[in-house]
Coordinates of C-alpha atoms in Angstrom, one line a residue:
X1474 CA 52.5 36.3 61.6
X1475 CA 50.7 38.9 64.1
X1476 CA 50.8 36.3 67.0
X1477 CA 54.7 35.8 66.1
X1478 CA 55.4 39.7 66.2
X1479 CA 53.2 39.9 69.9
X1480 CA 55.3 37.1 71.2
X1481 CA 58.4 38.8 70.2
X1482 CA 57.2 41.9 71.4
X1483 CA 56.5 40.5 74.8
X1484 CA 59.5 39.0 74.6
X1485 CA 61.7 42.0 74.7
X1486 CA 59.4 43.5 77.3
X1487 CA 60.1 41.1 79.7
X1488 CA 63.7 41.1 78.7
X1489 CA 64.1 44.8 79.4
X1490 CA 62.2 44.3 82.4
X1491 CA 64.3 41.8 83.8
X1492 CA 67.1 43.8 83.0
X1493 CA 65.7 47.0 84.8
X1494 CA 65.2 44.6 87.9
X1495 CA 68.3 43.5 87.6
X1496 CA 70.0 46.7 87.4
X1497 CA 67.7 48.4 90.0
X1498 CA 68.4 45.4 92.5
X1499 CA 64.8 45.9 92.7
X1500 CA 64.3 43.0 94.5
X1501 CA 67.1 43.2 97.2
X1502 CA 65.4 43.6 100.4
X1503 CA 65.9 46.6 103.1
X1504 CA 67.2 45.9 106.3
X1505 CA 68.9 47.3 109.8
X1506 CA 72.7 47.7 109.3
X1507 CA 74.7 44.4 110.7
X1508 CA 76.4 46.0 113.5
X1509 CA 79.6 44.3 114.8
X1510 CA 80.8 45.5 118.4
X1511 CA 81.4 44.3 122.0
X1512 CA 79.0 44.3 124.6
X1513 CA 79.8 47.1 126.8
X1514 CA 77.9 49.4 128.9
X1515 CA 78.3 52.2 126.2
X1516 CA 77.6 50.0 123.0
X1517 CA 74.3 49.4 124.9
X1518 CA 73.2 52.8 125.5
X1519 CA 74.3 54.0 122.3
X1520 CA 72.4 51.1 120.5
X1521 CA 69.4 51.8 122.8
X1522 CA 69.3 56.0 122.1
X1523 CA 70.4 55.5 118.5
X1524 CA 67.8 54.2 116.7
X1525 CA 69.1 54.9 113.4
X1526 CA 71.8 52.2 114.0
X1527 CA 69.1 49.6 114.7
X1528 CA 66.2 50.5 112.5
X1529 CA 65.8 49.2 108.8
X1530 CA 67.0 52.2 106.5
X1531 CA 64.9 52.4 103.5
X1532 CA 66.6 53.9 100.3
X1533 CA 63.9 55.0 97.2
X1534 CA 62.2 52.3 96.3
X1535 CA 63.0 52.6 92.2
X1536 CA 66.7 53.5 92.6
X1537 CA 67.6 53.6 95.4
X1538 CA 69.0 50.0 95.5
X1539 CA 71.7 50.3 93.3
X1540 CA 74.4 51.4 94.7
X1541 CA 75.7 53.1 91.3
X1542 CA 72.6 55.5 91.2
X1543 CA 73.2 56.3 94.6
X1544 CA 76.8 56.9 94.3
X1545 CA 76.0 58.9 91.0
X1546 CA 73.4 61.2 92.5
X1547 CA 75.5 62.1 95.0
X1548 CA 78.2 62.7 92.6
X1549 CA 76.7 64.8 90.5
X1550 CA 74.1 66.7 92.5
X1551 CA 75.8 66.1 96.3
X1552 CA 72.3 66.3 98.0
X1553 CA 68.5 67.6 97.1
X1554 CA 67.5 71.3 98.1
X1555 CA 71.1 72.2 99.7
X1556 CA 70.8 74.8 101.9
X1557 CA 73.4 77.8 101.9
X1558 CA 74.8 77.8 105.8
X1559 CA 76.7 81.0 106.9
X1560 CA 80.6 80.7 107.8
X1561 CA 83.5 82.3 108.1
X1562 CA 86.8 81.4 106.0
X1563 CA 90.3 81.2 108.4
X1564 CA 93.2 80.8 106.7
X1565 CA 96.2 79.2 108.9
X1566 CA 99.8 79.7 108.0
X1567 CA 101.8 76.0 108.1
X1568 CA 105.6 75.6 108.8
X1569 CA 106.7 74.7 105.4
X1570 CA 104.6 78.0 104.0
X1571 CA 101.3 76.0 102.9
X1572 CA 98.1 77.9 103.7
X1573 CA 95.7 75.3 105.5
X1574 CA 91.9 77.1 105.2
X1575 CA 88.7 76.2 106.8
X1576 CA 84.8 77.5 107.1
X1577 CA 83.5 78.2 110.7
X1578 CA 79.9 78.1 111.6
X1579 CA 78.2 78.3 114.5
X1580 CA 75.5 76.9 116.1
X1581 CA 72.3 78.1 115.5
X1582 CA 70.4 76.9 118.8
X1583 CA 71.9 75.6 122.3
X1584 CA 73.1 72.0 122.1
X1585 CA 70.3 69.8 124.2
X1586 CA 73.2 69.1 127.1
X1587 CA 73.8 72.8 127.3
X1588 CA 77.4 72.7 126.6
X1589 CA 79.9 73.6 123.6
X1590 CA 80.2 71.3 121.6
X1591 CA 82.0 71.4 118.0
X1592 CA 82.1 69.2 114.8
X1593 CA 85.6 69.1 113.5
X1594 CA 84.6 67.6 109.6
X1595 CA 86.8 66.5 106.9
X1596 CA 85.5 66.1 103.5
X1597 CA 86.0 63.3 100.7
X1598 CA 88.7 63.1 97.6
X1599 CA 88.9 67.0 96.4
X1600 CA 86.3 67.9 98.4
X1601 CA 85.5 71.2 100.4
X1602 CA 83.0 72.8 102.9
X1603 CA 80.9 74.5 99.5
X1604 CA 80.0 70.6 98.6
X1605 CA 76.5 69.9 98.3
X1606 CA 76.7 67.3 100.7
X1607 CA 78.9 69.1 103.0
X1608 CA 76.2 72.3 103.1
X1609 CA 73.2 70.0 103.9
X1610 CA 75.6 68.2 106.9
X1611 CA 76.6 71.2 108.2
X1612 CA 72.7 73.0 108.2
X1613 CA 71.6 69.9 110.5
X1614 CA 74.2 69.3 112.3
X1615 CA 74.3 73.9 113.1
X1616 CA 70.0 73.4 113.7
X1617 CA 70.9 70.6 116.6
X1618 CA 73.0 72.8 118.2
X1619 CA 76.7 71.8 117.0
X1620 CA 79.6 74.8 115.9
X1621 CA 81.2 72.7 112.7
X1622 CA 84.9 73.4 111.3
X1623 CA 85.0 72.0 108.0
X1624 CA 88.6 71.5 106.7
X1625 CA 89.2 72.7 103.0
X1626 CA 91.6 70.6 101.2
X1627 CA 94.8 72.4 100.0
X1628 CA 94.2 72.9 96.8
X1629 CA 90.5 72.0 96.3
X1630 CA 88.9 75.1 96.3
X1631 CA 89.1 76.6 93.0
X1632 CA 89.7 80.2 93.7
X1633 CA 92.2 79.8 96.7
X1634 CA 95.6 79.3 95.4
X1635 CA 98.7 77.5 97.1
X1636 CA 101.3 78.8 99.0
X1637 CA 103.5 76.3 98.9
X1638 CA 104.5 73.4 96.0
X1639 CA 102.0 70.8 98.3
X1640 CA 98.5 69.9 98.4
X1641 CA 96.4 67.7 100.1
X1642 CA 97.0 63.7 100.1
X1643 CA 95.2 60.8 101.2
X1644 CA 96.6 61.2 104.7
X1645 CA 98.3 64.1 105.2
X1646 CA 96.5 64.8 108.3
X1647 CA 99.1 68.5 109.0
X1648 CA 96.0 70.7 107.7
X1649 CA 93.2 68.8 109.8
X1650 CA 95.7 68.9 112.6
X1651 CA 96.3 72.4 112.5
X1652 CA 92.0 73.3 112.5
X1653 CA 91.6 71.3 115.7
X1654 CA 94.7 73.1 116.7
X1655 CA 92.9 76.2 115.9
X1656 CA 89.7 75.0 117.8
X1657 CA 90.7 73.5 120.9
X1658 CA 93.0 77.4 121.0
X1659 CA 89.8 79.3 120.4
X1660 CA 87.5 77.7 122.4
X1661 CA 88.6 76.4 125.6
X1662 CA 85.2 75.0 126.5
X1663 CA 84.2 73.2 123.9
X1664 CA 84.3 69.3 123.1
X1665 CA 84.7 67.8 120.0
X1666 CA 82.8 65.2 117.5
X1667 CA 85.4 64.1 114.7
X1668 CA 83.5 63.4 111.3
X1669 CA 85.7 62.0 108.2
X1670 CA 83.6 61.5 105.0
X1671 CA 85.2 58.8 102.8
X1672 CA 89.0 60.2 101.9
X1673 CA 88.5 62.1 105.1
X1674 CA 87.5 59.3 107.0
X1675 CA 91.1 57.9 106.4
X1676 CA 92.5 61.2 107.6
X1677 CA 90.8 61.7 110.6
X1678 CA 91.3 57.9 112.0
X1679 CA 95.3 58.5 111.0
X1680 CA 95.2 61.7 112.9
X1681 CA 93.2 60.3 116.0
X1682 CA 95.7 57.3 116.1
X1683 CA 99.1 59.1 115.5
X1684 CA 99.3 60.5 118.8
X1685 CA 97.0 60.0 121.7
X1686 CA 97.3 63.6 122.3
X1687 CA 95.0 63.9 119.7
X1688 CA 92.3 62.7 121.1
X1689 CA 92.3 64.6 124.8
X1690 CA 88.5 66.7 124.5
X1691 CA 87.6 64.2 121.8
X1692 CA 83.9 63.0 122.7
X1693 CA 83.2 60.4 119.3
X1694 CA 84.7 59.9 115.8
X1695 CA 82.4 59.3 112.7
X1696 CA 83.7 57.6 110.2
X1697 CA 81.6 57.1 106.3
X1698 CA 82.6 55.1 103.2
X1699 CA 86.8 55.1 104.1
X1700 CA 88.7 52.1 102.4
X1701 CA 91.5 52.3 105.2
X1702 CA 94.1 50.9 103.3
X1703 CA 95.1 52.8 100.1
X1704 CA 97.9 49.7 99.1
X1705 CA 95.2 47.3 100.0
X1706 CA 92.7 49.5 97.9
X1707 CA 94.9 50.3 94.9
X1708 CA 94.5 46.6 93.4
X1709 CA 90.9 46.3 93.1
X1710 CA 90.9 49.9 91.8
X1711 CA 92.7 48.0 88.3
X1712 CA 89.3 45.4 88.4
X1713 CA 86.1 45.8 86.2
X1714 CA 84.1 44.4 88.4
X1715 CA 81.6 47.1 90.2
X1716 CA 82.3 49.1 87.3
X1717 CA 85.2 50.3 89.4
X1718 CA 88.2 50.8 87.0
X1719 CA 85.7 53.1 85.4
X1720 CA 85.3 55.3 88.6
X1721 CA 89.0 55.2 88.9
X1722 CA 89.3 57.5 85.5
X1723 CA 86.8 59.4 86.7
X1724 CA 88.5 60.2 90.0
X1725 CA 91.8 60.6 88.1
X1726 CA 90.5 63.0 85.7
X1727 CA 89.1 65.1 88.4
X1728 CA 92.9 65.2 90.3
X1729 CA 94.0 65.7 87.1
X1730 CA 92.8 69.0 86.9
X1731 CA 92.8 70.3 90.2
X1732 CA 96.8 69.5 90.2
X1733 CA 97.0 71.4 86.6
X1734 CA 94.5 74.3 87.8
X1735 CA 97.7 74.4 90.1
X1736 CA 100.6 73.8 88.1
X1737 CA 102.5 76.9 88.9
X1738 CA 102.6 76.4 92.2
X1739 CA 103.5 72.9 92.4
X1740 CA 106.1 72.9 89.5
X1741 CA 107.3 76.6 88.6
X1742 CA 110.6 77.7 89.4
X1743 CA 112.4 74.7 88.4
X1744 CA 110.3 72.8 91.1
X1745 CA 109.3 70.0 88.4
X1746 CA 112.9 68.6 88.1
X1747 CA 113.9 68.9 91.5
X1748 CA 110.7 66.6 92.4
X1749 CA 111.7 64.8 89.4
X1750 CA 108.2 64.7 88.3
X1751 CA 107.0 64.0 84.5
X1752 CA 103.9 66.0 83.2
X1753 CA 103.4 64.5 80.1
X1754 CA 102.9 61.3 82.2
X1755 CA 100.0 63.4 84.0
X1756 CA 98.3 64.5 81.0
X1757 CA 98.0 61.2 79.4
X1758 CA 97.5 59.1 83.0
X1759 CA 93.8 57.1 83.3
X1760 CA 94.1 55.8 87.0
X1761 CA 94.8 57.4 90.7
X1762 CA 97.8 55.1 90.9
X1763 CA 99.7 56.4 87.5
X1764 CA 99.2 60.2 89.0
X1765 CA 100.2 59.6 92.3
X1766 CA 103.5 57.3 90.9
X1767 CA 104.4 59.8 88.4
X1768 CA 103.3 62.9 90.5
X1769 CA 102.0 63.0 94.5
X1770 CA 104.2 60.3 95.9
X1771 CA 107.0 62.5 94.3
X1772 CA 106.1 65.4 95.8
X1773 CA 105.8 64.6 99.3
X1774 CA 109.1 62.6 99.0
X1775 CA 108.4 59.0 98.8
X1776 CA 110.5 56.4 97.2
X1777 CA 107.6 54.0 95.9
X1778 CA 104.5 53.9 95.8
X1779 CA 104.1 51.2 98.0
X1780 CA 105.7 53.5 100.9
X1781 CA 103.7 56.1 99.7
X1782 CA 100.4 53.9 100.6
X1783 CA 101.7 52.2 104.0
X1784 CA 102.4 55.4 105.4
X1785 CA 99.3 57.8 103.9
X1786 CA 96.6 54.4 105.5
X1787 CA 95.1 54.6 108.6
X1788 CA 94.9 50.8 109.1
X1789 CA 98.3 51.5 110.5
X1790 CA 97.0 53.6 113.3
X1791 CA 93.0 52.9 113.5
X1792 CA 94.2 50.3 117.0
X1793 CA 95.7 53.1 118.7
X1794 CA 92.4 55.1 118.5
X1795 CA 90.8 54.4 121.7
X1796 CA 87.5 57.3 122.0
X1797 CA 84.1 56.0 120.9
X1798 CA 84.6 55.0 117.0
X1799 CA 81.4 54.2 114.7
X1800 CA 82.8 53.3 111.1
X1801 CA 79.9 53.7 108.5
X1802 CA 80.3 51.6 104.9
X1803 CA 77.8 50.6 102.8
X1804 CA 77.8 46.6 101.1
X1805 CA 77.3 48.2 97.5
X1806 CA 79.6 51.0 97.7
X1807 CA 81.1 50.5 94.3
X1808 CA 84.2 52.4 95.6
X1809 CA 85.5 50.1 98.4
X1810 CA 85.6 46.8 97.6
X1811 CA 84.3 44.0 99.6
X1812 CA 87.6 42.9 101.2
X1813 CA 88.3 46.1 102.4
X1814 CA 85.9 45.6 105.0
X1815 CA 87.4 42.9 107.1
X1816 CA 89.5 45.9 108.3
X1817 CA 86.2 47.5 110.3
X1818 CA 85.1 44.4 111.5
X1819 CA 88.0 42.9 112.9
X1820 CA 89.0 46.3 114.8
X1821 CA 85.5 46.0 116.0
X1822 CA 85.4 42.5 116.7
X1823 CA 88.7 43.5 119.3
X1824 CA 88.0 46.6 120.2
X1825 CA 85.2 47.6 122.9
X1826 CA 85.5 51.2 121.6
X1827 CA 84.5 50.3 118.0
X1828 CA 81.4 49.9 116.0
X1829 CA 81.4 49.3 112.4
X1830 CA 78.0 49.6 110.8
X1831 CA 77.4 48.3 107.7
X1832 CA 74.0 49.1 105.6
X1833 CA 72.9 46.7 102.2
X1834 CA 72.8 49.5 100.1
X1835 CA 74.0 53.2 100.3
X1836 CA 76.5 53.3 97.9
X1837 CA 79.2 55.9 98.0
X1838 CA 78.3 58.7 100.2
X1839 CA 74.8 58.6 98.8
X1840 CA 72.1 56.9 101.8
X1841 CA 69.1 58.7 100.5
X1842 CA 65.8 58.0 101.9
X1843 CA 62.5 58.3 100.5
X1844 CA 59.4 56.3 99.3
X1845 CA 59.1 55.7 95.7
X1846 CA 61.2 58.0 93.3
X1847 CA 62.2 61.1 95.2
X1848 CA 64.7 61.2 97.9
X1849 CA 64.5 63.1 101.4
X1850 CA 66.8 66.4 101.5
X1851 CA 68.4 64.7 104.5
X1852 CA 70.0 61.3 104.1
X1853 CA 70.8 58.3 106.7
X1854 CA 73.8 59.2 106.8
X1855 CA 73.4 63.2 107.9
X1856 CA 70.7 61.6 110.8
X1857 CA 73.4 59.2 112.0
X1858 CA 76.0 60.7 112.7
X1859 CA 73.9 63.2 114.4
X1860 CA 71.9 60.9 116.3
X1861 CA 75.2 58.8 117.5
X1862 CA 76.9 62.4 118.2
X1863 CA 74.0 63.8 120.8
X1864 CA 73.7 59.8 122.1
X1865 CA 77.7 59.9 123.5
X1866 CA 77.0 63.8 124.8
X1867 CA 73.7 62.3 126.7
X1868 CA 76.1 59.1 127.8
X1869 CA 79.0 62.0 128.8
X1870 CA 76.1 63.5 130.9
X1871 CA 74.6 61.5 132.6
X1872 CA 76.8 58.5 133.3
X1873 CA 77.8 57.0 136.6
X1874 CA 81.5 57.2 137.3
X1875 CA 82.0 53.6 137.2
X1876 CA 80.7 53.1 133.8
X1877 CA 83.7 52.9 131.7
X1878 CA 82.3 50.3 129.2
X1879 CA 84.4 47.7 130.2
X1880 CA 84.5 44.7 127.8
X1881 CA 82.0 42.3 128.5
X1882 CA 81.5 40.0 125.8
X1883 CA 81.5 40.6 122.2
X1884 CA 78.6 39.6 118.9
X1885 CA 78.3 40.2 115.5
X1886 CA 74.7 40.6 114.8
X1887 CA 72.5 42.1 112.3
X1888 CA 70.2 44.7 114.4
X1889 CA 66.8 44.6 114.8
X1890 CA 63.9 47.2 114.4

């Protein structure tokens, strides 16, 4: 009877075990990001000076494969040891009486080409500049010598409260507009480096694409974890797999609140019925797609939801974006489903101005790095987008005026170390 007990002993061992391996991904490899782009003069140099595009990125060896723990960790603590930058809060009126804020900070050291240069940074879903993730971005990005504008959602900062019966949508891109507006106004000098994290990444490829106006003193856009097409997106939202109907509620009950924490605002004063909006649908609603039917699509004067989606995507505008792109996802981000990403790689399979980078693991917004069990305070992500920023300000330097990085042939490879 012992020797029966110690085999089933071992048994579930090796059973938990397998499942922890499992779970972990513990025996998924590391590797460079595949890189898709087009062989140009620029792709070249920016490959060459960048080596975070082409080196392997190693997440924590005992979590850091799964893409969940990543995406949770990031989630719920944003980022490790997040410093407390120093900015000031601008508030911008809007024509339709909205109040579009955003935190300034300045550099904290001369950029290494000596000029001005600024960071014009839009946040994820609900998201703001006193994120976790957002204040270790902005710390590194101030230390190398870049003045950051980091939008504020309308709506998303608890203790500002709205002016107007709107807040921020998936790509509404009036408030971001208005900061670089602001910027460009203020500073007559100074170039920027457009960085959208995840929602934000939408908003800032819409706005870059709507009018090409929009991109005049644009050096680079960044790009991290966007889904680019919210219609595309709302389906696989409604699957299990990836655990991601689960995120959905989360994310729903999140917008839930911030769109009651501003009830008044949106529906008082008969407001509710004129947008013919139903609240008892809000409070009892479990996915992104029931509150924005029921309530945001309402709001902003959509007929469906389907219009609501078309027009709020940036897949619609992405091709008319035509200054250095890098788009960022990671392959076990279990926000952005798999399909999403032929999006990215056909724009960069087209487009000489385009790199999409994709990394094996990452998750959502997380790209920690570190050795075992603990994570680095800065992630892959914060180095990259760094690294590819002061790699286009060398290139806009230093290059000959007949380097225009002219199409010359196009791959799909996964990079090297």
């Amino acid at each position: 009877m012992p020797a029966m007990f110690d085999g089933v002993k071992l048994a579930a061992v090796a059973t938990v075990l397998y499942i922890i391996v499992r779970c972990l991904n513990l025996k998924s490899p590391t590797a460079p990001p595949e890189l898709t782009y087009q062989d140009t003069a620029l792709n070249r140099f920016l490959l060459k000076s960048c080596s975070q595009l082409t080196k392997e990125y190693v997440p924590p060896l005992l979590w850091g494969k799964s893409g969940h723990l990543q995406t949770a960790l990031y989630g719920k603590l944003g980022r490790v040891s997040s410093p407390h930058p120093s900015g000031i809060r601008k508030y911008l009126p809007m024509q339709d009486g909205a109040t579009a804020t955003f935190d300034l900070f300045e550099p904290l050291k001369d950029h290494q080409t000596g000029d001005d240069i600024t960071m014009v940074i839009c946040p994820g879903i609900g998201n703001h500049s006193e994120k976790h993730y957002i204040r270790t971005f902005v710390d590194y990005a101030q230390k190398d010598g870049y003045r950051c504008a980091v939008l504020n959602h309308l709506g998303a900062l608890p203790n500002i409260e709205l002016t107007s019966p709107r807040m921020f949508t998936y790509g509404c891109t009036w408030e971001f507009a208005a900061m670089v507006g602001y910027i460009k106004r203020t500073y007559l000098q100074t170039q920027l480096v457009v960085v959208g994290f995840s929602l934000g990444g939408n908003i800032v490829c819409k706005f870059l694409g709507e009018n090409r106006v929009n991109q005049e003193r644009v050096l680079c856009c960044v790009s991290v974890c966007q889904g680019y097409s919210a219609l595309r997106a709302q389906e696989t939202f409604l699957q299990w797999d990836q655990f991601r109907r689960f995120y959905n509620f989360l994310m729903a009950d999140n917008m839930k609140k911030i769109i009651l924490s501003h009830r008044h605002s949106l529906f008082g004063d008969g407001l509710l019925k004129k947008v013919d909006a139903d609240l008892s649908r809000l409070y009892i609603a479990t996915s992104l797609m029931q509150i924005d039917d029921n309530i945001m699509r309402k709001l902003h004067g959509h007929s469906s939801l389907k219009e609501y989606y078309e027009k709020e995507s940036c897949v619609h505008y992405i091709h008319n974006v035509d200054v250095p792109l890098l788009l960022v996802n990671s392959a076990d981000d279990p926000l952005v489903h798999d399909s999403l990403l032929a999006i990215p790689r056909t724009l960069a399979a087209k487009k000489p101005n385009v790199i999409f980078a994709l990394t094996l693991h990452g998750g959502h917004l997380g790209f920690f790095e570190g050795d075992v069990l603990f994570p680095q305070p800065l992630t892959w992500m914060d180095k990259v987008i760094v690294g590819f920023a002061n790699t286009m300000c060398q290139w806009e330097k230093q290059k000959p005026p007949c380097q225009s990085g002219l199409l010359t042939g196009s791959s799909c490879i996964e990079a090297k170390a």
